[in-house]
Amino acid sequence: MKLIIKDGRIIDPASGRDEQADLYVQDGIISARFVPDENTKIVDAAGKLVAPGFLDMHVHLREPGYEAKETIASGTAAAARGGFAGVACMPNTDPVADNRFIIEFICKRAAEAGRADVYPIGAVTRGSRGEELAELADMRDAGAVAFSDDGRPVPNAGIMRRVMQYCKMLGVCVISHCEDQTLAADGVMHEGYHSTILGLKGIPASAEEVMVARDIILAAETGCPLHIAHISTAGSVALVREAKRRGYPVTAEATPHHFTLTDRAVVRYNTAAKVNPPLRGENDVQAVREGLADGTIDVIATDHAPHTFDEKNVEFDLAPFGLVGLETAVGLVWTELVHTGILTPLQAVAKLALHPARILGVDRGTLAEGCAADITIIDPLYEQTVHPEQFVGKGKNTPFTGRTLKGLPVITIRSGLCTYTA
């Protein structure tokens, strides 16, 4: 199959390319210029941005075990609609993805769905209980691209050190959910003014920052690549910035909800805004934005965490943490960061495509000739109001209902085949 994407603004951070040009695709691969024939498909991209296919390195697809919330098929359909050609899924399924059989199951289901590449992340400990190492090498050989107990921090520093030593040997990164549960305790939102007014138990910023500091120290000692998931506090941003200054192998991600919303969103006990780590204060949001702008934060990921309506439609204390993000992320990035001048399109695409691919060690994230034709086309002027009932994913739990977003994906292409058209 031949495809020509004409007259688009090509954005390729791997080469620094930002220019008006045509892009050629042949047999699922970015190609050199060729002469079109009667079987060539032409896509008019005038006025649009043509970027490498976006890769969300932090999603919860819920399968196996929680198919009422999401399935691999519905989650990858949501990813395609959101402009993502690939996703990396966390291991907190049932059973936990702590062995090669679950990793192989996820890969098989993803191949059957065919809407987005799925890169499994294996659990670092058996059952994600933080007690003994899982079979990391076996999972890597089965297709796991990184390891994490996301949703459950590894509380024992000795075990975390052994995890890093082992992953260093395997050449893969550890993704850390940084939370000291003795400090977080049974908190349900950020500890501050609004938690006091609402009478809700708070989670202090220190609960995240203590573990960020611990894991940075361990990464420096072991040399293992460490990726800090869903960074949310000013203190955590400062710690990662200093780690990078010292040359430690540390990267970090931020979610759209952590650079757009504060804990004020929880007012009226809005369970759609109950997330972990919690929405923080205004100073924290500003620090996350500054971290994105200066390169301290490498990646924008969604932490897509779907739940059923009944699970969220309860008292705030009883509702599970999490919101859905795959179908709103790109619009939030362009509305809040690109159109406001915090990030250039080149910087935004790097955080959505190139950097996650490099951190996970997958051969994606660029429009270089000879590479897989994963492509996201964005119309920077396309506006749409968020209506959760229009989501194709099963989860509708979003705090962005009614918000108008400007700058949205209009076409998603995976390996040369269109998986979404607006």
mmCIF file with all atom_site columns, C-alpha atoms in Angstrom, residues 192-273:
data_model
loop_
_atom_site.group_PDB
_atom_site.id
_atom_site.type_symbol
_atom_site.label_atom_id
_atom_site.label_alt_id
_atom_site.label_comp_id
_atom_site.label_asym_id
_atom_site.label_entity_id
_atom_site.label_seq_id
_atom_site.pdbx_PDB_ins_code
_atom_site.Cartn_x
_atom_site.Cartn_y
_atom_site.Cartn_z
_atom_site.occupancy
_atom_site.B_iso_or_equiv
_atom_site.pdbx_formal_charge
_atom_site.auth_seq_id
_atom_site.auth_comp_id
_atom_site.auth_asym_id
_atom_site.auth_atom_id
_atom_site.pdbx_PDB_model_num
ATOM 1  C CA . GLY A 1 192 ? -3.913  21.571 52.153 1.00 0.00 ? 192 GLY A CA 1
ATOM 2  C CA . TYR A 1 193 ? -6.563  24.249 52.410 1.00 0.00 ? 193 TYR A CA 1
ATOM 3  C CA . HIS A 1 194 ? -9.220  22.422 50.408 1.00 0.00 ? 194 HIS A CA 1
ATOM 4  C CA . SER A 1 195 ? -8.822  19.116 52.242 1.00 0.00 ? 195 SER A CA 1
ATOM 5  C CA . THR A 1 196 ? -9.317  21.027 55.499 1.00 0.00 ? 196 THR A CA 1
ATOM 6  C CA . ILE A 1 197 ? -12.425 22.816 54.225 1.00 0.00 ? 197 ILE A CA 1
ATOM 7  C CA . LEU A 1 198 ? -13.902 19.601 52.820 1.00 0.00 ? 198 LEU A CA 1
ATOM 8  C CA . GLY A 1 199 ? -13.051 17.573 55.901 1.00 0.00 ? 199 GLY A CA 1
ATOM 9  C CA . LEU A 1 200 ? -11.164 14.970 53.849 1.00 0.00 ? 200 LEU A CA 1
ATOM 10 C CA . LYS A 1 201 ? -7.954  13.217 54.880 1.00 0.00 ? 201 LYS A CA 1
ATOM 11 C CA . GLY A 1 202 ? -5.023  14.695 52.977 1.00 0.00 ? 202 GLY A CA 1
ATOM 12 C CA . ILE A 1 203 ? -1.961  13.198 51.277 1.00 0.00 ? 203 ILE A CA 1
ATOM 13 C CA . PRO A 1 204 ? 1.047   15.454 51.904 1.00 0.00 ? 204 PRO A CA 1
ATOM 14 C CA . ALA A 1 205 ? 3.531   16.359 49.178 1.00 0.00 ? 205 ALA A CA 1
ATOM 15 C CA . SER A 1 206 ? 6.214   14.670 51.288 1.00 0.00 ? 206 SER A CA 1
ATOM 16 C CA . ALA A 1 207 ? 4.571   11.287 50.669 1.00 0.00 ? 207 ALA A CA 1
ATOM 17 C CA . GLU A 1 208 ? 5.734   11.559 47.053 1.00 0.00 ? 208 GLU A CA 1
ATOM 18 C CA . GLU A 1 209 ? 8.958   13.455 47.559 1.00 0.00 ? 209 GLU A CA 1
ATOM 19 C CA . VAL A 1 210 ? 10.466  11.082 50.133 1.00 0.00 ? 210 VAL A CA 1
ATOM 20 C CA . MET A 1 211 ? 10.195  8.191  47.691 1.00 0.00 ? 211 MET A CA 1
ATOM 21 C CA . VAL A 1 212 ? 11.411  10.246 44.725 1.00 0.00 ? 212 VAL A CA 1
ATOM 22 C CA . ALA A 1 213 ? 14.538  11.062 46.723 1.00 0.00 ? 213 ALA A CA 1
ATOM 23 C CA . ARG A 1 214 ? 15.043  7.429  47.776 1.00 0.00 ? 214 ARG A CA 1
ATOM 24 C CA . ASP A 1 215 ? 14.733  6.065  44.265 1.00 0.00 ? 215 ASP A CA 1
ATOM 25 C CA . ILE A 1 216 ? 17.003  8.715  42.773 1.00 0.00 ? 216 ILE A CA 1
ATOM 26 C CA . ILE A 1 217 ? 19.684  7.725  45.314 1.00 0.00 ? 217 ILE A CA 1
ATOM 27 C CA . LEU A 1 218 ? 19.278  4.060  44.352 1.00 0.00 ? 218 LEU A CA 1
ATOM 28 C CA . ALA A 1 219 ? 19.420  4.859  40.641 1.00 0.00 ? 219 ALA A CA 1
ATOM 29 C CA . ALA A 1 220 ? 22.616  6.847  41.168 1.00 0.00 ? 220 ALA A CA 1
ATOM 30 C CA . GLU A 1 221 ? 24.150  3.938  43.073 1.00 0.00 ? 221 GLU A CA 1
ATOM 31 C CA . THR A 1 222 ? 23.112  1.144  40.706 1.00 0.00 ? 222 THR A CA 1
ATOM 32 C CA . GLY A 1 223 ? 23.234  2.979  37.381 1.00 0.00 ? 223 GLY A CA 1
ATOM 33 C CA . CYS A 1 224 ? 19.788  1.632  36.518 1.00 0.00 ? 224 CYS A CA 1
ATOM 34 C CA . PRO A 1 225 ? 17.555  3.877  34.377 1.00 0.00 ? 225 PRO A CA 1
ATOM 35 C CA . LEU A 1 226 ? 14.782  5.180  36.640 1.00 0.00 ? 226 LEU A CA 1
ATOM 36 C CA . HIS A 1 227 ? 11.576  6.732  35.353 1.00 0.00 ? 227 HIS A CA 1
ATOM 37 C CA . ILE A 1 228 ? 9.453   8.679  37.844 1.00 0.00 ? 228 ILE A CA 1
ATOM 38 C CA . ALA A 1 229 ? 5.769   8.192  37.060 1.00 0.00 ? 229 ALA A CA 1
ATOM 39 C CA . HIS A 1 230 ? 3.113   10.924 37.293 1.00 0.00 ? 230 HIS A CA 1
ATOM 40 C CA . ILE A 1 231 ? 5.224   13.582 39.032 1.00 0.00 ? 231 ILE A CA 1
ATOM 41 C CA . SER A 1 232 ? 2.979   16.027 40.878 1.00 0.00 ? 232 SER A CA 1
ATOM 42 C CA . THR A 1 233 ? 4.806   18.266 43.371 1.00 0.00 ? 233 THR A CA 1
ATOM 43 C CA . ALA A 1 234 ? 7.205   21.181 43.183 1.00 0.00 ? 234 ALA A CA 1
ATOM 44 C CA . GLY A 1 235 ? 9.599   19.323 45.468 1.00 0.00 ? 235 GLY A CA 1
ATOM 45 C CA . SER A 1 236 ? 9.643   16.272 43.197 1.00 0.00 ? 236 SER A CA 1
ATOM 46 C CA . VAL A 1 237 ? 10.352  18.437 40.151 1.00 0.00 ? 237 VAL A CA 1
ATOM 47 C CA . ALA A 1 238 ? 13.277  20.043 42.006 1.00 0.00 ? 238 ALA A CA 1
ATOM 48 C CA . LEU A 1 239 ? 14.667  16.629 42.972 1.00 0.00 ? 239 LEU A CA 1
ATOM 49 C CA . VAL A 1 240 ? 14.541  15.353 39.380 1.00 0.00 ? 240 VAL A CA 1
ATOM 50 C CA . ARG A 1 241 ? 16.092  18.579 38.104 1.00 0.00 ? 241 ARG A CA 1
ATOM 51 C CA . GLU A 1 242 ? 19.016  18.177 40.501 1.00 0.00 ? 242 GLU A CA 1
ATOM 52 C CA . ALA A 1 243 ? 19.394  14.485 39.613 1.00 0.00 ? 243 ALA A CA 1
ATOM 53 C CA . LYS A 1 244 ? 19.681  15.391 35.934 1.00 0.00 ? 244 LYS A CA 1
ATOM 54 C CA . ARG A 1 245 ? 22.191  18.123 36.755 1.00 0.00 ? 245 ARG A CA 1
ATOM 55 C CA . ARG A 1 246 ? 24.328  15.487 38.436 1.00 0.00 ? 246 ARG A CA 1
ATOM 56 C CA . GLY A 1 247 ? 24.048  13.156 35.453 1.00 0.00 ? 247 GLY A CA 1
ATOM 57 C CA . TYR A 1 248 ? 21.982  10.432 37.101 1.00 0.00 ? 248 TYR A CA 1
ATOM 58 C CA . PRO A 1 249 ? 19.957  8.108  34.809 1.00 0.00 ? 249 PRO A CA 1
ATOM 59 C CA . VAL A 1 250 ? 16.603  9.612  35.788 1.00 0.00 ? 250 VAL A CA 1
ATOM 60 C CA . THR A 1 251 ? 13.614  10.611 33.644 1.00 0.00 ? 251 THR A CA 1
ATOM 61 C CA . ALA A 1 252 ? 10.113  11.720 34.612 1.00 0.00 ? 252 ALA A CA 1
ATOM 62 C CA . GLU A 1 253 ? 6.610   12.077 33.266 1.00 0.00 ? 253 GLU A CA 1
ATOM 63 C CA . ALA A 1 254 ? 3.688   14.400 34.003 1.00 0.00 ? 254 ALA A CA 1
ATOM 64 C CA . THR A 1 255 ? 0.018   13.888 33.273 1.00 0.00 ? 255 THR A CA 1
ATOM 65 C CA . PRO A 1 256 ? -2.310  16.436 31.681 1.00 0.00 ? 256 PRO A CA 1
ATOM 66 C CA . HIS A 1 257 ? -4.425  16.576 34.832 1.00 0.00 ? 257 HIS A CA 1
ATOM 67 C CA . HIS A 1 258 ? -1.410  17.461 36.949 1.00 0.00 ? 258 HIS A CA 1
ATOM 68 C CA . PHE A 1 259 ? -0.454  20.410 34.742 1.00 0.00 ? 259 PHE A CA 1
ATOM 69 C CA . THR A 1 260 ? -4.015  21.693 34.269 1.00 0.00 ? 260 THR A CA 1
ATOM 70 C CA . LEU A 1 261 ? -5.980  21.113 37.488 1.00 0.00 ? 261 LEU A CA 1
ATOM 71 C CA . THR A 1 262 ? -5.463  21.938 41.152 1.00 0.00 ? 262 THR A CA 1
ATOM 72 C CA . ASP A 1 263 ? -7.056  20.436 44.246 1.00 0.00 ? 263 ASP A CA 1
ATOM 73 C CA . ARG A 1 264 ? -9.809  23.007 43.832 1.00 0.00 ? 264 ARG A CA 1
ATOM 74 C CA . ALA A 1 265 ? -11.329 20.574 41.298 1.00 0.00 ? 265 ALA A CA 1
ATOM 75 C CA . VAL A 1 266 ? -12.277 18.298 44.208 1.00 0.00 ? 266 VAL A CA 1
ATOM 76 C CA . VAL A 1 267 ? -14.660 20.938 45.636 1.00 0.00 ? 267 VAL A CA 1
ATOM 77 C CA . ARG A 1 268 ? -18.204 19.543 45.807 1.00 0.00 ? 268 ARG A CA 1
ATOM 78 C CA . TYR A 1 269 ? -16.620 16.134 46.341 1.00 0.00 ? 269 TYR A CA 1
ATOM 79 C CA . ASN A 1 270 ? -16.079 15.497 42.640 1.00 0.00 ? 270 ASN A CA 1
ATOM 80 C CA . THR A 1 271 ? -14.946 11.866 42.485 1.00 0.00 ? 271 THR A CA 1
ATOM 81 C CA . ALA A 1 272 ? -13.890 12.283 38.834 1.00 0.00 ? 272 ALA A CA 1
ATOM 82 C CA . ALA A 1 273 ? -11.055 14.425 40.218 1.00 0.00 ? 273 ALA A CA 1
#
